[in-house]
PDB file of C-alpha atoms in Angstrom:
ATOM      1  CA  UNK A 246       0.088  -0.097  -0.195  1.00  0.00           C
ATOM      2  CA  UNK A 247       2.737   2.270   1.238  1.00  0.00           C
ATOM      3  CA  UNK A 248       4.532   1.811  -2.118  1.00  0.00           C
ATOM      4  CA  UNK A 249       1.121   2.268  -4.349  1.00  0.00           C
ATOM      5  CA  UNK A 250       0.785   5.712  -2.292  1.00  0.00           C
ATOM      6  CA  UNK A 251       4.616   6.800  -2.816  1.00  0.00           C
ATOM      7  CA  UNK A 252       3.841   6.424  -6.589  1.00  0.00           C
ATOM      8  CA  UNK A 253       0.605   8.603  -6.494  1.00  0.00           C
ATOM      9  CA  UNK A 254       1.383  11.468  -4.281  1.00  0.00           C
ATOM     10  CA  UNK A 255       5.522  11.999  -3.741  1.00  0.00           C
ATOM     11  CA  UNK A 256       6.723  14.645  -5.069  1.00  0.00           C
ATOM     12  CA  UNK A 257       3.426  16.236  -6.730  1.00  0.00           C
ATOM     13  CA  UNK A 258       3.308  19.540  -6.304  1.00  0.00           C
ATOM     14  CA  UNK A 259       1.110  20.835  -3.758  1.00  0.00           C
ATOM     15  CA  UNK A 260      -1.367  23.758  -4.855  1.00  0.00           C
ATOM     16  CA  UNK A 261      -4.319  25.866  -2.802  1.00  0.00           C
ATOM     17  CA  UNK A 262      -7.058  26.539  -4.004  1.00  0.00           C
ATOM     18  CA  UNK A 263      -6.282  30.017  -5.531  1.00  0.00           C
ATOM     19  CA  UNK A 264      -3.806  27.986  -7.644  1.00  0.00           C
ATOM     20  CA  UNK A 265      -0.546  29.278  -5.549  1.00  0.00           C
ATOM     21  CA  UNK A 266       1.979  26.917  -5.276  1.00  0.00           C
ATOM     22  CA  UNK A 267       2.445  25.722  -1.333  1.00  0.00           C
ATOM     23  CA  UNK A 268       5.407  23.111  -2.128  1.00  0.00           C
ATOM     24  CA  UNK A 269       5.799  19.333  -2.720  1.00  0.00           C
ATOM     25  CA  UNK A 270       4.734  16.404  -1.303  1.00  0.00           C
ATOM     26  CA  UNK A 271       8.266  15.032   0.256  1.00  0.00           C
ATOM     27  CA  UNK A 272       6.457  12.582   2.405  1.00  0.00           C
ATOM     28  CA  UNK A 273       3.337  10.931   3.625  1.00  0.00           C
ATOM     29  CA  UNK A 274       2.648  10.893   7.873  1.00  0.00           C
ATOM     30  CA  UNK A 275       0.729   7.941   8.610  1.00  0.00           C
ATOM     31  CA  UNK A 276      -1.686   7.471  12.097  1.00  0.00           C
ATOM     32  CA  UNK A 277      -3.536   4.668  13.431  1.00  0.00           C
ATOM     33  CA  UNK A 278      -7.447   4.727  14.547  1.00  0.00           C
ATOM     34  CA  UNK A 279      -8.833   3.377  17.159  1.00  0.00           C
ATOM     35  CA  UNK A 280      -9.254  -0.287  15.653  1.00  0.00           C
ATOM     36  CA  UNK A 281      -5.680  -0.016  14.555  1.00  0.00           C
ATOM     37  CA  UNK A 282      -6.030   0.271  10.995  1.00  0.00           C
ATOM     38  CA  UNK A 283      -3.362   2.587   9.650  1.00  0.00           C
ATOM     39  CA  UNK A 284      -4.510   5.855   7.662  1.00  0.00           C
ATOM     40  CA  UNK A 285      -3.102   8.749   5.740  1.00  0.00           C
ATOM     41  CA  UNK A 286      -2.966  11.847   8.047  1.00  0.00           C
ATOM     42  CA  UNK A 287      -0.966  14.284   6.235  1.00  0.00           C
ATOM     43  CA  UNK A 288       1.283  14.910   3.491  1.00  0.00           C
ATOM     44  CA  UNK A 289       4.703  16.442   4.666  1.00  0.00           C
ATOM     45  CA  UNK A 290       6.377  19.376   2.320  1.00  0.00           C
ATOM     46  CA  UNK A 291       9.908  20.857   3.453  1.00  0.00           C
ATOM     47  CA  UNK A 292      13.540  20.179   3.613  1.00  0.00           C
ATOM     48  CA  UNK A 293      13.309  18.678   6.909  1.00  0.00           C
ATOM     49  CA  UNK A 294      10.790  15.746   4.924  1.00  0.00           C
ATOM     50  CA  UNK A 295      12.999  15.285   2.087  1.00  0.00           C
ATOM     51  CA  UNK A 296      15.685  14.822   4.140  1.00  0.00           C
ATOM     52  CA  UNK A 297      14.130  12.496   6.340  1.00  0.00           C
ATOM     53  CA  UNK A 298      12.995  10.686   3.424  1.00  0.00           C
ATOM     54  CA  UNK A 299      16.223  10.152   1.302  1.00  0.00           C
ATOM     55  CA  UNK A 300      18.458   9.570   4.534  1.00  0.00           C
ATOM     56  CA  UNK A 301      21.864   8.853   4.218  1.00  0.00           C
ATOM     57  CA  UNK A 302      24.471  11.283   4.116  1.00  0.00           C
ATOM     58  CA  UNK A 303      22.444  13.752   1.736  1.00  0.00           C
ATOM     59  CA  UNK A 304      19.529  13.741   3.870  1.00  0.00           C
ATOM     60  CA  UNK A 305      21.468  14.652   6.533  1.00  0.00           C
ATOM     61  CA  UNK A 306      22.542  17.972   4.826  1.00  0.00           C
ATOM     62  CA  UNK A 307      19.338  18.773   3.860  1.00  0.00           C
ATOM     63  CA  UNK A 308      17.991  18.254   7.461  1.00  0.00           C
ATOM     64  CA  UNK A 309      21.139  20.118   8.538  1.00  0.00           C
ATOM     65  CA  UNK A 310      20.543  22.972   5.947  1.00  0.00           C
ATOM     66  CA  UNK A 311      16.862  23.502   6.956  1.00  0.00           C
ATOM     67  CA  UNK A 312      17.759  23.488  10.879  1.00  0.00           C
ATOM     68  CA  UNK A 313      20.560  26.371  10.017  1.00  0.00           C
ATOM     69  CA  UNK A 314      17.778  28.594   8.489  1.00  0.00           C
ATOM     70  CA  UNK A 315      15.470  28.240  11.633  1.00  0.00           C
ATOM     71  CA  UNK A 316      15.393  30.094  14.663  1.00  0.00           C
ATOM     72  CA  UNK A 317      14.361  26.832  16.755  1.00  0.00           C
ATOM     73  CA  UNK A 318      15.924  24.055  15.890  1.00  0.00           C
ATOM     74  CA  UNK A 319      14.657  20.798  14.694  1.00  0.00           C
ATOM     75  CA  UNK A 320      12.902  22.036  12.226  1.00  0.00           C
ATOM     76  CA  UNK A 321       9.799  19.813  11.736  1.00  0.00           C
ATOM     77  CA  UNK A 322       8.045  19.442   8.103  1.00  0.00           C
ATOM     78  CA  UNK A 323       4.918  21.481   6.960  1.00  0.00           C
ATOM     79  CA  UNK A 324       1.916  19.183   7.797  1.00  0.00           C
ATOM     80  CA  UNK A 325      -0.817  19.477   5.234  1.00  0.00           C
ATOM     81  CA  UNK A 326      -3.922  17.810   7.045  1.00  0.00           C
ATOM     82  CA  UNK A 327      -5.639  15.201   4.222  1.00  0.00           C
ATOM     83  CA  UNK A 328      -8.608  16.835   5.372  1.00  0.00           C
ATOM     84  CA  UNK A 329      -7.250  19.887   3.129  1.00  0.00           C
ATOM     85  CA  UNK A 330      -6.406  18.396   0.037  1.00  0.00           C
ATOM     86  CA  UNK A 331      -9.636  18.652  -2.333  1.00  0.00           C
ATOM     87  CA  UNK A 332      -8.106  15.967  -5.120  1.00  0.00           C
ATOM     88  CA  UNK A 333      -4.964  14.630  -6.489  1.00  0.00           C
ATOM     89  CA  UNK A 334      -4.473  15.044 -10.333  1.00  0.00           C
ATOM     90  CA  UNK A 335      -1.066  16.187 -11.902  1.00  0.00           C
ATOM     91  CA  UNK A 336      -0.573  18.191  -8.854  1.00  0.00           C
ATOM     92  CA  UNK A 337      -2.166  17.767  -5.231  1.00  0.00           C
ATOM     93  CA  UNK A 338      -5.236  20.608  -4.979  1.00  0.00           C
ATOM     94  CA  UNK A 339      -5.822  21.854  -1.707  1.00  0.00           C
ATOM     95  CA  UNK A 340      -9.638  23.082  -0.049  1.00  0.00           C
ATOM     96  CA  UNK A 341      -7.794  26.035   1.675  1.00  0.00           C
ATOM     97  CA  UNK A 342      -5.231  28.792   0.700  1.00  0.00           C
ATOM     98  CA  UNK A 343      -1.813  28.658   1.495  1.00  0.00           C
ATOM     99  CA  UNK A 344      -1.939  31.427   4.433  1.00  0.00           C
ATOM    100  CA  UNK A 345      -4.753  29.184   5.885  1.00  0.00           C
ATOM    101  CA  UNK A 346      -1.717  27.018   6.326  1.00  0.00           C
ATOM    102  CA  UNK A 347       1.144  27.162   8.934  1.00  0.00           C
ATOM    103  CA  UNK A 348       4.287  28.830   7.789  1.00  0.00           C
ATOM    104  CA  UNK A 349       7.280  27.214   6.375  1.00  0.00           C
ATOM    105  CA  UNK A 350       9.524  27.387   9.477  1.00  0.00           C
ATOM    106  CA  UNK A 351      12.608  28.136   7.019  1.00  0.00           C
ATOM    107  CA  UNK A 352      10.377  30.449   4.716  1.00  0.00           C
ATOM    108  CA  UNK A 353       9.698  32.395   7.716  1.00  0.00           C
ATOM    109  CA  UNK A 354      13.061  32.375   9.036  1.00  0.00           C
ATOM    110  CA  UNK A 355      14.324  33.687   5.938  1.00  0.00           C
ATOM    111  CA  UNK A 356      11.673  36.402   5.663  1.00  0.00           C
ATOM    112  CA  UNK A 357      12.333  37.802   8.868  1.00  0.00           C
ATOM    113  CA  UNK A 358      16.074  37.700   8.572  1.00  0.00           C
ATOM    114  CA  UNK A 359      16.628  38.503   4.580  1.00  0.00           C
ATOM    115  CA  UNK A 360      13.592  39.603   2.549  1.00  0.00           C
ATOM    116  CA  UNK A 361      12.528  42.171   5.123  1.00  0.00           C
ATOM    117  CA  UNK A 362      15.674  43.714   5.355  1.00  0.00           C
ATOM    118  CA  UNK A 363      15.395  44.563   1.502  1.00  0.00           C
ATOM    119  CA  UNK A 364      14.673  48.355   1.200  1.00  0.00           C
ATOM    120  CA  UNK A 365      10.900  48.308  -0.340  1.00  0.00           C
ATOM    121  CA  UNK A 366      10.341  44.597   0.678  1.00  0.00           C
ATOM    122  CA  UNK A 367       6.923  45.494   2.337  1.00  0.00           C
ATOM    123  CA  UNK A 368       5.907  46.994  -0.861  1.00  0.00           C
ATOM    124  CA  UNK A 369       6.378  44.507  -3.186  1.00  0.00           C
ATOM    125  CA  UNK A 370       3.688  42.001  -4.146  1.00  0.00           C
ATOM    126  CA  UNK A 371       0.868  44.264  -4.300  1.00  0.00           C
TER     127      UNK A 371
END
């Protein structure tokens, strides 16, 4: 079952209800219900999820880089609850906007420490 889900979901783009890119499906998190049956709980996206999925030296490097660009390491992946998934096509389409999801720790760090320091950055994007 995991192999079929991997083929259906992994590395697909995640797009919000407005068509904005949220990220890619880097991993899948499972949970177990009261009767002991596993189910897909949420989709994971971000450097930490990808690093954990890849494993080995490269995976550890991805996680270490993500940790470096956060204020509170260790960084955890962005979790997109399955309840927010509308449909899976060539991309995973969400029922919500990207703003309704928790911010990526790495993107938050980059915004705070780099982007916000650029003169005029607050006026960009309309």
